[in-house]
Every structure is written in C-alpha cells, then in structure tokens.
C-alpha cells in the first residue's frame, strides 16, 4: 500500500495540536493509504515538543523533527519535506485552518485524475484584519505584474503532491524560501480546490504585520528582477528630463535674457533626486544582501531531535 506523508510545521501550537490530531487522524482513517505524520517543532517555547514526544510514544505514525531554534515556517516545511518518505506528501497547518476533509479529494485528484499536485485556495479572507487583507491583495497584484512565476492570491501552503514533485522542491535549496513561488516555479499539473476561509482553532497567528512584510519582500526579490529594471528605467527617465530642462533654461536665458531664479526649486529637485537615488541603491542593496546570504550556503534548518 502507498503512503501519504503529512507535514505539519508547528510553532507554539500546544493549544491547537490536540485538536488537530483528533480531527486529522480521524479523517486519515478513512483514506485508503498508509498515513505518516511529520510534525516539525520550529523552536517552540511552549509545551509543543513535549506534546509531540507523547504523541510519538502513543502512535508510531506520528513522527517529529525538532529544530534547534525557530527557523520560520519555510524552514520548518523544508525540514518536514526532507523527512517525509511517502509516495504522496501534503503540507498542513497545525491550527485546523486547512480542513482535513479535503484530504480525500486531494488524493483522488492525484491518483485518479492524473494531476501531480492538488492545491487549495481560500476564496475569501473573512476573519482576517481588514488592513492585512488589503495589503495582501496589493502584494499579489504587484508580484504578479512583475514576476514571470504566477503567484495565486489566496493560495495556501496546503497542497498535496507526488513524490516526483516533492523531490523537485527539495532540489531547490535556496535559503530565502517563498513556497508559493517555488510550488509554481517547479511546474507540474496542478488542480485547484477552493474553500471558504476557516479561522484558527486555538491560539493566535504567528505572523506579525512586520514578518509578513519582510516575507513579501522575500517573495518579490526571489521571483522577480523587475525592481532592478525599474531602478535603471527611473535613472534613464530622469537623465532625459534633466537634459530637456537644461536646454529649455539655456535657450530661455539666451533669447529672453531672463536668468533662472528659484533657490527653493533647486532644493526640492536635489532632495527628490537624492531620494530617488537612495531608493534605487536600496533596491540594489536588497538583491545584494539576498545574494550574500545565498552564497554562504548555510543549511535551511538544523535539527536537534528526530524520531
Ligand atoms: N509556523 C511555524 N514557524 C513560524 C511561524 C508559523 O512553523 O515561525 C507554523 C504554525 O505553527 C502553523 C503554520 O505555520 O502551523 C501557519 O502559521 P499561522 O497559523 O500562525 O499563520 P496564518 O495561518 O495566520 O497565516
Ligand atoms: Mg493559521
């Protein structure tokens, strides 16, 4: 019989884990595959690891990897994916925001309908702070404009894939990981399932606004070089503008004898150009810093315990 590996990144999830385990193991019993879980304790500071040890003692299908510190969800997902051995692999959050009821139709999509991957997307963002939804939408619009890789709005990391696709993802060893982009970059035939947003079973979201903002920068830098082009284009546009203005004032002074006044205008322009220059250098800096981090070839995660 084939095996389905369920990879669950957990960061301070002692409240939701028991709920997740109850709901998911019940669903798994109805699937006609062997199921193994790979919980990844992402350096939790609460009782999550203790809970995982107990679950592993009670049920040999519940494995875990404990990371040496908090590596972030991306690192945790990678750790779980590397540990998973099944013919099929699925990522799931520990907070029951990824409904286990979908597992069956996901499996069907791969086994019977010939897809390599079945992914899910939320059709609404109810229950999320309004401002956060607004920025999330703006981010997806922006990144899809400037990136060749399609990033689907509302796509979750909740997706099931074949071993072949899982191995392809493992072959992408970049340190600044942006899974939504990586999934789409590796290609393969993907089926999309839509569902209504479900709120967290317990606890609070681990993503602060700031963390999300940095993550979105990871996404943009990782999957588009357009900001670099924008910096160059802005430079060219301003050069052309400067030459035009120069000619204009030169001719105006010669023919009308009217010397240019306007100290404030000069200050404004100097400030504007200074700002634009710093902005463009900043963009360069972002790419450079990412390149710097990647060239160190540090591991994506470090495991302390694996069972
Ligand atoms: N998570 C993690 N490491 C982190 C942050 C989150 O492993 O640094 C896990 C978390 O335990 C959960 C999943 O990633 O299982 C999604 O996190 P969360 O529910 O906080 O995010 P949201 O659903 O609000 O996007
Ligand atoms: Mg969640």
Short mmCIF file of C-alpha atoms and ligand atoms in Angstrom, two decimals:
data_model
loop_
_atom_site.label_atom_id
_atom_site.label_comp_id
_atom_site.label_asym_id
_atom_site.label_seq_id
_atom_site.Cartn_x
_atom_site.Cartn_y
_atom_site.Cartn_z
CA UNK A 1 0.00 0.00 0.00
CA UNK A 2 1.15 3.53 -0.76
CA UNK A 3 1.97 6.07 1.93
CA UNK A 4 0.82 9.64 2.39
CA UNK A 5 3.15 11.85 4.45
CA UNK A 6 1.52 14.78 6.21
CA UNK A 7 4.00 17.53 7.04
CA UNK A 8 2.90 19.87 9.83
CA UNK A 9 5.05 22.86 10.86
CA UNK A 10 4.32 23.78 14.48
CA UNK A 11 5.41 26.87 16.35
CA UNK A 12 3.93 27.23 19.83
CA UNK A 13 0.89 25.17 18.94
CA UNK A 14 0.27 23.36 22.22
CA UNK A 15 -3.33 24.56 22.19
CA UNK A 16 -4.25 23.60 18.65
CA UNK A 17 -2.20 20.42 18.30
CA UNK A 18 -4.52 18.11 20.27
CA UNK A 19 -7.50 19.45 18.28
CA UNK A 20 -5.62 19.00 15.03
CA UNK A 21 -4.51 15.49 15.90
CA UNK A 22 -8.04 14.42 16.85
CA UNK A 23 -9.60 15.81 13.68
CA UNK A 24 -6.89 14.76 11.26
CA UNK A 25 -6.26 11.23 12.48
CA UNK A 26 -9.99 10.61 12.26
CA UNK A 27 -10.05 11.78 8.63
CA UNK A 28 -6.90 9.81 7.83
CA UNK A 29 -8.56 6.59 8.95
CA UNK A 30 -10.96 6.96 6.04
CA UNK A 31 -8.24 7.19 3.40
CA UNK A 32 -7.12 4.07 1.58
CA UNK A 33 -3.42 4.81 2.05
CA UNK A 34 -0.99 4.43 4.92
CA UNK A 35 -0.55 7.76 6.63
CA UNK A 36 2.52 9.09 8.44
CA UNK A 37 2.79 12.49 10.08
CA UNK A 38 5.93 14.57 10.24
CA UNK A 39 5.42 17.30 12.78
CA UNK A 40 8.18 19.89 12.83
CA UNK A 41 8.69 21.71 16.07
CA UNK A 42 10.03 25.04 14.90
CA UNK A 43 11.80 26.01 18.12
CA UNK A 44 8.61 26.41 20.13
CA UNK A 45 8.90 27.92 23.58
CA UNK A 46 5.76 26.27 24.97
CA UNK A 47 4.93 22.60 25.51
CA UNK A 48 4.66 21.74 21.80
CA UNK A 49 7.74 19.49 21.74
CA UNK A 50 6.66 17.62 24.88
CA UNK A 51 3.28 17.05 23.26
CA UNK A 52 4.91 15.74 20.08
CA UNK A 53 7.06 13.32 22.10
CA UNK A 54 3.95 11.97 23.80
CA UNK A 55 2.11 11.63 20.50
CA UNK A 56 5.08 9.76 19.07
CA UNK A 57 5.10 7.36 22.03
CA UNK A 58 1.42 6.64 21.71
CA UNK A 59 1.21 6.38 17.94
CA UNK A 60 4.15 5.27 15.82
CA UNK A 61 2.76 7.09 12.76
CA UNK A 62 3.31 10.45 14.44
CA UNK A 63 6.95 11.35 13.82
CA UNK A 64 8.58 14.61 14.64
CA UNK A 65 11.64 16.70 13.88
CA UNK A 66 12.61 19.29 16.45
CA UNK A 67 14.62 22.20 15.09
CA UNK A 68 17.40 23.78 17.11
CA UNK A 69 15.66 27.19 17.07
CA UNK A 70 12.87 29.00 15.28
CA UNK A 71 13.71 28.87 11.59
CA UNK A 72 10.38 30.19 10.33
CA UNK A 73 7.58 28.32 8.63
CA UNK A 74 9.51 27.92 5.38
CA UNK A 75 12.44 26.25 7.10
CA UNK A 76 10.11 24.03 9.07
CA UNK A 77 8.24 22.95 5.93
CA UNK A 78 11.52 22.06 4.25
CA UNK A 79 12.64 20.03 7.26
CA UNK A 80 9.40 18.06 7.19
CA UNK A 81 9.56 17.54 3.45
CA UNK A 82 13.07 16.16 3.74
CA UNK A 83 11.96 13.72 6.40
CA UNK A 84 8.80 12.56 4.59
CA UNK A 85 9.06 9.22 2.85
CA UNK A 86 5.62 8.74 1.36
CA UNK A 87 4.65 8.47 -2.31
CA UNK A 88 2.44 11.49 -1.65
CA UNK A 89 3.23 14.46 0.55
CA UNK A 90 0.88 17.10 1.89
CA UNK A 91 1.62 20.26 3.90
CA UNK A 92 -0.86 21.22 6.59
CA UNK A 93 -1.01 23.90 9.28
CA UNK A 94 -1.45 22.78 12.85
CA UNK A 95 -4.29 25.21 13.55
CA UNK A 96 -7.01 23.42 11.54
CA UNK A 97 -7.18 26.28 9.05
CA UNK A 98 -6.51 23.61 6.45
CA UNK A 99 -9.63 21.43 6.57
CA UNK A 100 -8.65 17.72 6.82
CA UNK A 101 -11.88 16.84 4.98
CA UNK A 102 -10.20 17.94 1.76
CA UNK A 103 -7.52 15.24 2.01
CA UNK A 104 -9.72 12.68 0.33
CA UNK A 105 -10.50 14.77 -2.75
CA UNK A 106 -6.87 15.85 -2.97
CA UNK A 107 -5.76 12.24 -3.05
CA UNK A 108 -8.39 11.49 -5.66
CA UNK A 109 -7.15 14.36 -7.82
CA UNK A 110 -3.66 12.88 -7.92
CA UNK A 111 -4.47 9.20 -8.12
CA UNK A 112 -7.47 9.15 -10.42
CA UNK A 113 -7.44 12.45 -12.31
CA UNK A 114 -3.75 12.34 -13.13
CA UNK A 115 -2.66 15.61 -11.51
CA UNK A 116 0.81 15.93 -9.95
CA UNK A 117 -0.38 18.31 -7.32
CA UNK A 118 -3.65 19.43 -5.76
CA UNK A 119 -3.51 22.86 -4.17
CA UNK A 120 -6.06 24.85 -2.20
CA UNK A 121 -7.01 28.47 -2.16
CA UNK A 122 -9.23 30.48 0.10
CA UNK A 123 -11.96 32.30 -1.77
CA UNK A 124 -12.39 34.89 0.98
CA UNK A 125 -10.40 36.36 3.82
CA UNK A 126 -13.18 36.70 6.39
CA UNK A 127 -11.97 36.91 9.94
CA UNK A 128 -8.68 38.50 8.96
CA UNK A 129 -7.90 42.12 9.88
CA UNK A 130 -9.09 44.41 7.05
CA UNK A 131 -5.80 46.23 6.69
CA UNK A 132 -3.94 42.94 6.39
CA UNK A 133 -6.28 41.71 3.64
CA UNK A 134 -5.82 44.99 1.81
CA UNK A 135 -2.03 44.74 1.83
CA UNK A 136 -2.13 41.04 0.97
CA UNK A 137 -4.26 41.79 -2.11
CA UNK A 138 -1.97 44.65 -3.14
CA UNK A 139 1.04 42.37 -2.77
CA UNK A 140 -0.43 39.69 -5.04
CA UNK A 141 -1.36 42.25 -7.67
CA UNK A 142 2.14 43.69 -7.60
CA UNK A 143 4.07 40.45 -7.65
CA UNK A 144 2.00 39.01 -10.50
CA UNK A 145 2.70 42.12 -12.55
CA UNK A 146 6.43 41.93 -12.12
CA UNK A 147 7.13 38.22 -11.88
CA UNK A 148 7.09 35.54 -14.56
CA UNK A 149 6.12 32.98 -11.94
CA UNK A 150 2.39 33.01 -11.21
CA UNK A 151 1.56 33.53 -7.54
CA UNK A 152 -2.10 32.78 -6.86
CA UNK A 153 -3.95 35.13 -4.49
CA UNK A 154 -5.36 33.26 -1.53
CA UNK A 155 -3.28 30.15 -2.25
CA UNK A 156 -2.49 28.22 0.89
CA UNK A 157 0.55 26.10 1.54
CA UNK A 158 -1.99 23.29 2.00
CA UNK A 159 -1.22 21.12 -1.00
CA UNK A 160 -0.65 17.52 -1.83
CA UNK A 161 1.96 16.44 -4.33
CA UNK A 162 3.56 13.39 -5.84
CA UNK A 163 6.98 12.14 -4.80
CA UNK A 164 8.38 13.46 -8.07
CA UNK A 165 7.23 16.99 -7.32
CA UNK A 166 8.37 16.75 -3.70
CA UNK A 167 11.85 15.78 -4.90
CA UNK A 168 11.89 18.71 -7.30
CA UNK A 169 11.09 21.07 -4.45
CA UNK A 170 13.83 19.52 -2.36
CA UNK A 171 16.28 20.22 -5.15
CA UNK A 172 15.68 23.97 -4.75
CA UNK A 173 17.93 24.69 -1.81
CA UNK A 174 17.67 28.46 -1.58
CA UNK A 175 17.74 29.91 1.91
CA UNK A 176 15.23 32.74 1.44
CA UNK A 177 12.35 30.48 0.57
CA UNK A 178 8.98 31.62 -0.69
CA UNK A 179 6.96 28.44 -1.10
CA UNK A 180 4.08 29.91 -3.06
CA UNK A 181 6.60 30.87 -5.72
CA UNK A 182 8.59 27.65 -5.50
CA UNK A 183 5.50 25.47 -5.97
CA UNK A 184 4.58 27.38 -9.06
CA UNK A 185 8.15 27.56 -10.35
CA UNK A 186 8.69 23.78 -10.35
CA UNK A 187 5.64 23.48 -12.58
CA UNK A 188 3.71 20.20 -12.90
CA UNK A 189 -0.03 19.86 -13.39
CA UNK A 190 -1.87 21.49 -10.53
CA UNK A 191 -5.52 21.21 -9.66
CA UNK A 192 -7.04 23.99 -7.53
CA UNK A 193 -9.62 23.41 -4.83
CA UNK A 194 -11.39 26.45 -3.44
CA UNK A 195 -12.79 26.66 0.06
CA UNK A 196 -14.16 29.19 2.50
CA UNK A 197 -11.69 30.61 4.99
CA UNK A 198 -11.65 28.84 8.34
CA UNK A 199 -10.42 30.62 11.45
CA UNK A 200 -7.72 29.30 13.74
CA UNK A 201 -8.88 26.53 16.08
CA UNK A 202 -6.92 27.99 19.02
CA UNK A 203 -4.07 30.37 19.77
CA UNK A 204 -3.03 33.30 17.63
CA UNK A 205 -1.45 33.77 14.23
CA UNK A 206 2.34 33.70 14.44
CA UNK A 207 2.68 36.24 11.65
CA UNK A 208 3.00 39.83 12.68
CA UNK A 209 2.47 42.51 10.09
CA UNK A 210 6.19 43.17 10.03
CA UNK A 211 7.04 39.48 9.48
CA UNK A 212 4.56 39.37 6.59
CA UNK A 213 6.07 42.49 5.05
CA UNK A 214 9.57 41.01 5.15
CA UNK A 215 8.18 37.76 3.75
CA UNK A 216 6.62 39.64 0.85
CA UNK A 217 10.00 41.24 0.12
CA UNK A 218 11.46 37.70 0.05
CA UNK A 219 8.78 36.81 -2.47
CA UNK A 220 9.41 39.75 -4.73
CA UNK A 221 13.22 39.53 -4.63
CA UNK A 222 13.11 35.76 -5.02
CA UNK A 223 10.86 35.69 -8.04
CA UNK A 224 11.42 38.89 -9.94
CA UNK A 225 14.31 41.06 -11.01
CA UNK A 226 11.91 43.74 -12.19
CA UNK A 227 12.70 46.16 -9.31
CA UNK A 228 16.27 46.31 -10.65
CA UNK A 229 14.97 47.17 -14.09
CA UNK A 230 12.66 49.79 -12.58
CA UNK A 231 15.66 51.38 -10.89
CA UNK A 232 17.53 51.61 -14.20
CA UNK A 233 14.49 52.91 -16.07
CA UNK A 234 13.89 55.61 -13.45
CA UNK A 235 17.51 56.65 -13.88
CA UNK A 236 17.18 56.96 -17.66
CA UNK A 237 13.89 58.87 -17.44
CA UNK A 238 15.39 61.42 -15.05
CA UNK A 239 18.50 61.87 -17.21
CA UNK A 240 16.36 62.64 -20.25
CA UNK A 241 14.28 65.03 -18.18
CA UNK A 242 17.39 66.80 -16.89
CA UNK A 243 18.83 67.29 -20.38
CA UNK A 244 15.48 68.64 -21.61
CA UNK A 245 15.21 71.12 -18.76
CA UNK A 246 18.81 72.21 -19.22
CA UNK A 247 18.17 73.01 -22.89
CA UNK A 248 14.95 74.78 -22.02
CA UNK A 249 16.53 77.10 -19.46
CA UNK A 250 19.61 77.66 -21.63
CA UNK A 251 17.55 78.78 -24.63
CA UNK A 252 15.19 80.77 -22.44
CA UNK A 253 18.07 82.74 -20.95
CA UNK A 254 19.68 83.37 -24.36
CA UNK A 255 16.52 84.55 -26.14
CA UNK A 256 14.66 86.26 -23.34
CA UNK A 257 17.59 87.22 -21.13
CA UNK A 258 15.74 86.04 -18.10
CA UNK A 259 18.12 84.35 -15.65
CA UNK A 260 16.66 81.49 -13.62
CA UNK A 261 15.73 82.30 -10.07
CA UNK A 262 14.37 79.86 -7.57
CA UNK A 263 16.51 78.62 -4.77
CA UNK A 264 13.58 76.60 -3.28
CA UNK A 265 13.01 74.81 -6.57
CA UNK A 266 16.65 73.76 -6.65
CA UNK A 267 16.47 72.39 -3.13
CA UNK A 268 13.32 70.43 -3.98
CA UNK A 269 14.89 68.90 -7.04
CA UNK A 270 18.09 67.98 -5.24
CA UNK A 271 16.08 66.33 -2.49
CA UNK A 272 13.87 64.49 -4.98
CA UNK A 273 16.82 63.17 -6.94
CA UNK A 274 18.69 62.27 -3.76
CA UNK A 275 15.65 60.33 -2.60
CA UNK A 276 15.26 58.50 -5.87
CA UNK A 277 18.95 57.62 -5.89
CA UNK A 278 18.84 56.24 -2.38
CA UNK A 279 15.70 54.29 -3.24
CA UNK A 280 17.43 52.71 -6.24
CA UNK A 281 20.58 51.95 -4.26
CA UNK A 282 18.29 50.40 -1.67
CA UNK A 283 16.79 48.07 -4.27
CA UNK A 284 20.29 47.07 -5.33
CA UNK A 285 21.15 46.52 -1.69
CA UNK A 286 18.20 44.18 -1.22
CA UNK A 287 19.34 41.97 -4.07
CA UNK A 288 22.92 42.12 -2.91
CA UNK A 289 22.04 41.13 0.64
CA UNK A 290 19.97 38.18 -0.58
CA UNK A 291 22.82 37.14 -2.86
CA UNK A 292 25.23 37.44 0.06
CA UNK A 293 23.09 35.22 2.25
CA UNK A 294 22.66 32.63 -0.50
CA UNK A 295 26.38 32.43 -1.24
CA UNK A 296 27.07 31.42 2.34
CA UNK A 297 25.24 28.17 1.56
CA UNK A 298 24.05 27.79 5.11
CA UNK A 299 21.67 24.92 5.79
CA UNK A 300 17.96 25.77 5.64
CA UNK A 301 17.36 24.32 9.11
CA UNK A 302 19.21 22.45 11.85
CA UNK A 303 17.52 19.52 13.55
CA UNK A 304 18.10 18.75 17.21
CA UNK A 305 15.95 15.68 17.54
CA UNK A 306 14.23 13.40 15.06
CA UNK A 307 12.02 10.45 15.74
N1 LIG B 1 4.69 28.29 11.89
C1 LIG B 1 5.98 27.78 12.02
N2 LIG B 1 7.02 28.65 12.27
C2 LIG B 1 6.84 30.01 12.37
C3 LIG B 1 5.52 30.50 12.22
C4 LIG B 1 4.48 29.63 11.98
O1 LIG B 1 6.18 26.58 11.91
O2 LIG B 1 7.81 30.72 12.61
C5 LIG B 1 3.56 27.36 11.63
C6 LIG B 1 2.41 27.47 12.62
O3 LIG B 1 2.62 26.67 13.76
C7 LIG B 1 1.23 26.98 11.81
C8 LIG B 1 1.59 27.44 10.40
O4 LIG B 1 2.99 27.68 10.39
O5 LIG B 1 1.11 25.57 11.83
C9 LIG B 1 0.82 28.68 9.99
O6 LIG B 1 1.02 29.68 10.94
P1 LIG B 1 -0.14 30.68 11.37
O7 LIG B 1 -1.41 29.94 11.57
O8 LIG B 1 0.38 31.45 12.53
O9 LIG B 1 -0.23 31.61 10.09
P2 LIG B 1 -1.55 32.11 9.34
O10 LIG B 1 -2.48 30.95 9.23
O11 LIG B 1 -2.09 33.21 10.16
O12 LIG B 1 -1.05 32.55 8.00
MG1 LIG B 2 -3.10 29.74 10.62
#
